[in-house]
Amino acid sequence: MEFVDVPVVIEKDEDDKRPPRDKLLGILDQIEAHVERLRKETQLLEEKKDSIFTALDTIKNSDLITELQSTDRDDIDRYIERLTSRCTTIEVFVRTERDKEQEEALFQVNRYIDGLVVSFKTDPITTRVKCKSFMAACTSQPEIASDKAFESALLGCALDDQKKIKKRLYGLFTYIDQSTVIAQEINDD
């Protein structure tokens, strides 16, 4: 990872003729830009970690696992568990500041998304449609009607949370879509 130079405070700079307040504001503006860049980079790392967990979970629940002999399946399961365990040792976190209403809205949104995950096992087709309606709530020009209750909860969330929720829904939809296609291919055979 490349480290960008953080601004240095120079008390006496004969070449800089700005008043002290302007000098300090300039330095603080530079620091703020660094903080925002660091937040974005950290969020990308969070997403990469989540992608690894999703990939491991997808492999663990794939039909290929069921085709393995018992000893091979045990080896693969141990390998997945080892990678999962190693991945859990990585702590990457950007805290989003929220007020009480935003906390409640995020709780509601997470409850809706958890409901999708649970319903996927029993009804993948309906879950796929529902996920698509949740995704429609995340865009200004949806292709289909959005789920109004979900949209209302989403709009109550902090902006950073809304962005994460959108990415989470797209990842979940991709997983649902791939699983549905695989299930249809198996049924066609």
mmCIF file of C-alpha atoms in Angstrom:
data_model
loop_
_atom_site.group_PDB
_atom_site.id
_atom_site.type_symbol
_atom_site.label_atom_id
_atom_site.label_comp_id
_atom_site.label_asym_id
_atom_site.label_seq_id
_atom_site.Cartn_x
_atom_site.Cartn_y
_atom_site.Cartn_z
ATOM 1 C CA MET A 1 0.000 0.000 0.000
ATOM 2 C CA GLU A 2 1.342 3.386 -0.958
ATOM 3 C CA PHE A 3 1.419 6.075 1.705
ATOM 4 C CA VAL A 4 0.639 9.586 0.566
ATOM 5 C CA ASP A 5 2.462 12.386 2.336
ATOM 6 C CA VAL A 6 0.392 13.770 5.175
ATOM 7 C CA PRO A 7 0.630 17.564 5.492
ATOM 8 C CA VAL A 8 3.260 18.787 7.916
ATOM 9 C CA VAL A 9 2.675 21.822 10.094
ATOM 10 C CA ILE A 10 5.533 24.268 9.684
ATOM 11 C CA GLU A 11 5.339 26.953 12.368
ATOM 12 C CA LYS A 12 7.586 29.455 10.611
ATOM 13 C CA ASP A 13 7.475 29.510 6.823
ATOM 14 C CA GLU A 14 8.968 32.740 5.506
ATOM 15 C CA ASP A 15 7.694 32.064 1.960
ATOM 16 C CA ASP A 16 4.054 31.671 3.030
ATOM 17 C CA LYS A 17 2.628 35.149 3.546
ATOM 18 C CA ARG A 18 -0.921 34.025 4.367
ATOM 19 C CA PRO A 19 -2.415 34.884 7.748
ATOM 20 C CA PRO A 20 -2.078 32.078 10.364
ATOM 21 C CA ARG A 21 -5.806 31.267 10.179
ATOM 22 C CA ASP A 22 -5.625 30.725 6.400
ATOM 23 C CA LYS A 23 -2.485 28.583 6.757
ATOM 24 C CA LEU A 24 -4.169 26.380 9.365
ATOM 25 C CA LEU A 25 -7.371 26.078 7.332
ATOM 26 C CA GLY A 26 -5.322 25.043 4.302
ATOM 27 C CA ILE A 27 -3.546 22.332 6.293
ATOM 28 C CA LEU A 28 -6.823 21.132 7.832
ATOM 29 C CA ASP A 29 -8.402 20.925 4.359
ATOM 30 C CA GLN A 30 -5.507 18.723 3.223
ATOM 31 C CA ILE A 31 -5.860 16.511 6.307
ATOM 32 C CA GLU A 32 -9.605 16.200 5.700
ATOM 33 C CA ALA A 33 -8.923 15.023 2.147
ATOM 34 C CA HIS A 34 -6.511 12.399 3.535
ATOM 35 C CA VAL A 35 -9.095 11.220 6.079
ATOM 36 C CA GLU A 36 -11.746 10.815 3.370
ATOM 37 C CA ARG A 37 -9.304 8.922 1.138
ATOM 38 C CA LEU A 38 -8.399 6.645 4.065
ATOM 39 C CA ARG A 39 -12.096 5.995 4.777
ATOM 40 C CA LYS A 40 -12.708 5.043 1.132
ATOM 41 C CA GLU A 41 -9.671 2.744 1.028
ATOM 42 C CA THR A 42 -10.768 1.085 4.270
ATOM 43 C CA GLN A 43 -14.282 0.595 2.929
ATOM 44 C CA LEU A 44 -12.790 -1.102 -0.140
ATOM 45 C CA LEU A 45 -10.865 -3.440 2.158
ATOM 46 C CA GLU A 46 -14.107 -4.208 4.033
ATOM 47 C CA GLU A 47 -15.760 -5.069 0.714
ATOM 48 C CA LYS A 48 -12.859 -7.325 -0.309
ATOM 49 C CA LYS A 49 -13.088 -9.161 3.006
ATOM 50 C CA ASP A 50 -16.850 -9.578 2.566
ATOM 51 C CA SER A 51 -16.268 -10.899 -0.962
ATOM 52 C CA ILE A 52 -13.873 -13.508 0.391
ATOM 53 C CA PHE A 53 -16.448 -14.640 2.963
ATOM 54 C CA THR A 54 -19.102 -14.803 0.234
ATOM 55 C CA ALA A 55 -16.836 -16.861 -2.016
ATOM 56 C CA LEU A 56 -16.024 -19.271 0.814
ATOM 57 C CA ASP A 57 -19.712 -19.592 1.707
ATOM 58 C CA THR A 58 -20.623 -20.183 -1.936
ATOM 59 C CA ILE A 59 -18.032 -22.940 -2.214
ATOM 60 C CA LYS A 60 -19.149 -24.489 1.076
ATOM 61 C CA ASN A 61 -22.769 -24.619 -0.121
ATOM 62 C CA SER A 62 -22.058 -25.578 -3.723
ATOM 63 C CA ASP A 63 -23.285 -28.765 -5.316
ATOM 64 C CA LEU A 64 -19.680 -29.687 -6.131
ATOM 65 C CA ILE A 65 -19.129 -30.389 -2.423
ATOM 66 C CA THR A 66 -21.905 -32.980 -2.397
ATOM 67 C CA GLU A 67 -20.283 -34.773 -5.332
ATOM 68 C CA LEU A 68 -17.076 -35.373 -3.355
ATOM 69 C CA GLN A 69 -16.285 -38.517 -1.456
ATOM 70 C CA SER A 70 -16.441 -38.212 2.316
ATOM 71 C CA THR A 71 -12.672 -37.883 2.868
ATOM 72 C CA ASP A 72 -12.280 -35.284 0.119
ATOM 73 C CA ARG A 73 -15.281 -33.358 1.435
ATOM 74 C CA ASP A 74 -13.730 -33.330 4.920
ATOM 75 C CA ASP A 75 -10.443 -32.029 3.487
ATOM 76 C CA ILE A 76 -12.217 -29.256 1.588
ATOM 77 C CA ASP A 77 -14.340 -28.358 4.641
ATOM 78 C CA ARG A 78 -11.218 -28.089 6.805
ATOM 79 C CA TYR A 79 -9.530 -25.933 4.162
ATOM 80 C CA ILE A 80 -12.579 -23.628 4.011
ATOM 81 C CA GLU A 81 -12.700 -23.422 7.814
ATOM 82 C CA ARG A 82 -8.988 -22.589 7.968
ATOM 83 C CA LEU A 83 -9.393 -19.793 5.414
ATOM 84 C CA THR A 84 -12.512 -18.501 7.163
ATOM 85 C CA SER A 85 -10.693 -18.516 10.481
ATOM 86 C CA ARG A 86 -7.724 -16.636 9.017
ATOM 87 C CA CYS A 87 -10.034 -14.107 7.414
ATOM 88 C CA THR A 88 -11.779 -13.452 10.735
ATOM 89 C CA THR A 89 -8.424 -12.374 12.191
ATOM 90 C CA ILE A 90 -8.500 -9.368 9.867
ATOM 91 C CA GLU A 91 -10.283 -6.439 11.421
ATOM 92 C CA VAL A 92 -11.177 -3.619 9.082
ATOM 93 C CA PHE A 93 -13.717 -1.093 10.236
ATOM 94 C CA VAL A 94 -15.030 2.320 9.316
ATOM 95 C CA ARG A 95 -17.545 3.603 11.845
ATOM 96 C CA THR A 96 -20.529 5.460 10.491
ATOM 97 C CA GLU A 97 -21.970 8.059 12.825
ATOM 98 C CA ARG A 98 -25.742 7.699 13.173
ATOM 99 C CA ASP A 99 -28.519 9.312 15.175
ATOM 100 C CA LYS A 100 -31.292 7.250 16.839
ATOM 101 C CA GLU A 101 -33.581 7.394 13.787
ATOM 102 C CA GLN A 102 -30.777 6.243 11.485
ATOM 103 C CA GLU A 103 -29.950 3.373 13.867
ATOM 104 C CA GLU A 104 -33.592 2.251 13.803
ATOM 105 C CA ALA A 105 -33.794 2.576 10.013
ATOM 106 C CA LEU A 106 -30.616 0.509 9.596
ATOM 107 C CA PHE A 107 -32.025 -2.136 11.947
ATOM 108 C CA GLN A 108 -35.195 -2.320 9.820
ATOM 109 C CA VAL A 109 -33.243 -2.558 6.560
ATOM 110 C CA ASN A 110 -31.054 -5.331 7.978
ATOM 111 C CA ARG A 111 -34.188 -7.172 9.098
ATOM 112 C CA TYR A 112 -35.591 -6.954 5.543
ATOM 113 C CA ILE A 113 -32.337 -8.241 4.040
ATOM 114 C CA ASP A 114 -32.051 -11.028 6.625
ATOM 115 C CA GLY A 115 -35.573 -12.028 5.600
ATOM 116 C CA LEU A 116 -34.353 -12.390 2.019
ATOM 117 C CA VAL A 117 -31.506 -14.644 3.101
ATOM 118 C CA VAL A 118 -33.859 -16.857 5.121
ATOM 119 C CA SER A 119 -36.532 -17.063 2.412
ATOM 120 C CA PHE A 120 -33.969 -17.909 -0.271
ATOM 121 C CA LYS A 121 -33.650 -21.504 0.923
ATOM 122 C CA THR A 122 -37.395 -22.177 0.627
ATOM 123 C CA ASP A 123 -38.420 -19.925 -2.280
ATOM 124 C CA PRO A 124 -35.503 -18.708 -4.421
ATOM 125 C CA ILE A 125 -37.652 -17.366 -7.279
ATOM 126 C CA THR A 126 -39.812 -15.104 -5.081
ATOM 127 C CA THR A 127 -36.722 -14.076 -3.106
ATOM 128 C CA ARG A 128 -34.997 -13.051 -6.342
ATOM 129 C CA VAL A 129 -37.962 -10.832 -7.307
ATOM 130 C CA LYS A 130 -38.112 -9.328 -3.806
ATOM 131 C CA CYS A 131 -34.361 -8.629 -3.841
ATOM 132 C CA LYS A 132 -34.766 -6.885 -7.206
ATOM 133 C CA SER A 133 -37.515 -4.661 -5.716
ATOM 134 C CA PHE A 134 -35.175 -3.790 -2.826
ATOM 135 C CA MET A 135 -32.438 -2.934 -5.324
ATOM 136 C CA ALA A 136 -34.907 -0.692 -7.175
ATOM 137 C CA ALA A 137 -35.259 1.332 -3.966
ATOM 138 C CA CYS A 138 -31.518 2.063 -4.158
ATOM 139 C CA THR A 139 -31.614 3.782 -7.536
ATOM 140 C CA SER A 140 -33.156 6.975 -8.844
ATOM 141 C CA GLN A 141 -34.356 5.312 -12.057
ATOM 142 C CA PRO A 142 -35.501 1.795 -11.197
ATOM 143 C CA GLU A 143 -36.376 -0.732 -13.902
ATOM 144 C CA ILE A 144 -39.148 -2.172 -11.733
ATOM 145 C CA ALA A 145 -41.277 -0.922 -8.858
ATOM 146 C CA SER A 146 -39.448 -0.658 -5.578
ATOM 147 C CA ASP A 147 -40.630 -2.144 -2.308
ATOM 148 C CA LYS A 148 -42.062 0.972 -0.633
ATOM 149 C CA ALA A 149 -41.628 -0.236 2.960
ATOM 150 C CA PHE A 150 -37.983 -1.110 2.281
ATOM 151 C CA GLU A 151 -37.454 2.190 0.456
ATOM 152 C CA SER A 152 -38.879 4.135 3.397
ATOM 153 C CA ALA A 153 -36.523 2.383 5.820
ATOM 154 C CA LEU A 154 -33.576 2.828 3.431
ATOM 155 C CA LEU A 155 -34.151 6.573 3.109
ATOM 156 C CA GLY A 156 -33.938 6.857 6.896
ATOM 157 C CA CYS A 157 -30.402 5.433 6.892
ATOM 158 C CA ALA A 158 -27.168 7.421 6.879
ATOM 159 C CA LEU A 159 -25.757 8.042 3.391
ATOM 160 C CA ASP A 160 -22.743 5.768 4.020
ATOM 161 C CA ASP A 161 -25.128 3.008 5.104
ATOM 162 C CA GLN A 162 -27.250 3.476 1.980
ATOM 163 C CA LYS A 163 -24.176 2.943 -0.194
ATOM 164 C CA LYS A 164 -23.191 -0.200 1.733
ATOM 165 C CA ILE A 165 -26.751 -1.545 1.586
ATOM 166 C CA LYS A 166 -26.836 -1.068 -2.185
ATOM 167 C CA LYS A 167 -23.566 -2.986 -2.601
ATOM 168 C CA ARG A 168 -24.775 -5.674 -0.202
ATOM 169 C CA LEU A 169 -28.010 -6.108 -2.160
ATOM 170 C CA TYR A 170 -26.149 -6.327 -5.473
ATOM 171 C CA GLY A 171 -23.868 -8.989 -4.005
ATOM 172 C CA LEU A 172 -26.828 -10.913 -2.604
ATOM 173 C CA PHE A 173 -28.681 -10.641 -5.914
ATOM 174 C CA THR A 174 -25.670 -11.964 -7.809
ATOM 175 C CA TYR A 175 -25.473 -14.894 -5.401
ATOM 176 C CA ILE A 176 -29.221 -15.580 -5.718
ATOM 177 C CA ASP A 177 -29.074 -15.238 -9.495
ATOM 178 C CA GLN A 178 -26.134 -17.631 -9.841
ATOM 179 C CA SER A 179 -27.705 -20.136 -7.463
ATOM 180 C CA THR A 180 -31.025 -19.987 -9.322
ATOM 181 C CA VAL A 181 -29.306 -20.575 -12.677
ATOM 182 C CA ILE A 182 -27.328 -23.508 -11.259
ATOM 183 C CA ALA A 183 -30.485 -25.004 -9.733
ATOM 184 C CA GLN A 184 -32.337 -24.678 -13.051
ATOM 185 C CA GLU A 185 -29.452 -26.331 -14.924
ATOM 186 C CA ILE A 186 -29.484 -29.225 -12.466
ATOM 187 C CA ASN A 187 -33.251 -29.613 -12.835
ATOM 188 C CA ASP A 188 -32.949 -29.537 -16.637
ATOM 189 C CA ASP A 189 -30.422 -32.400 -16.592
#
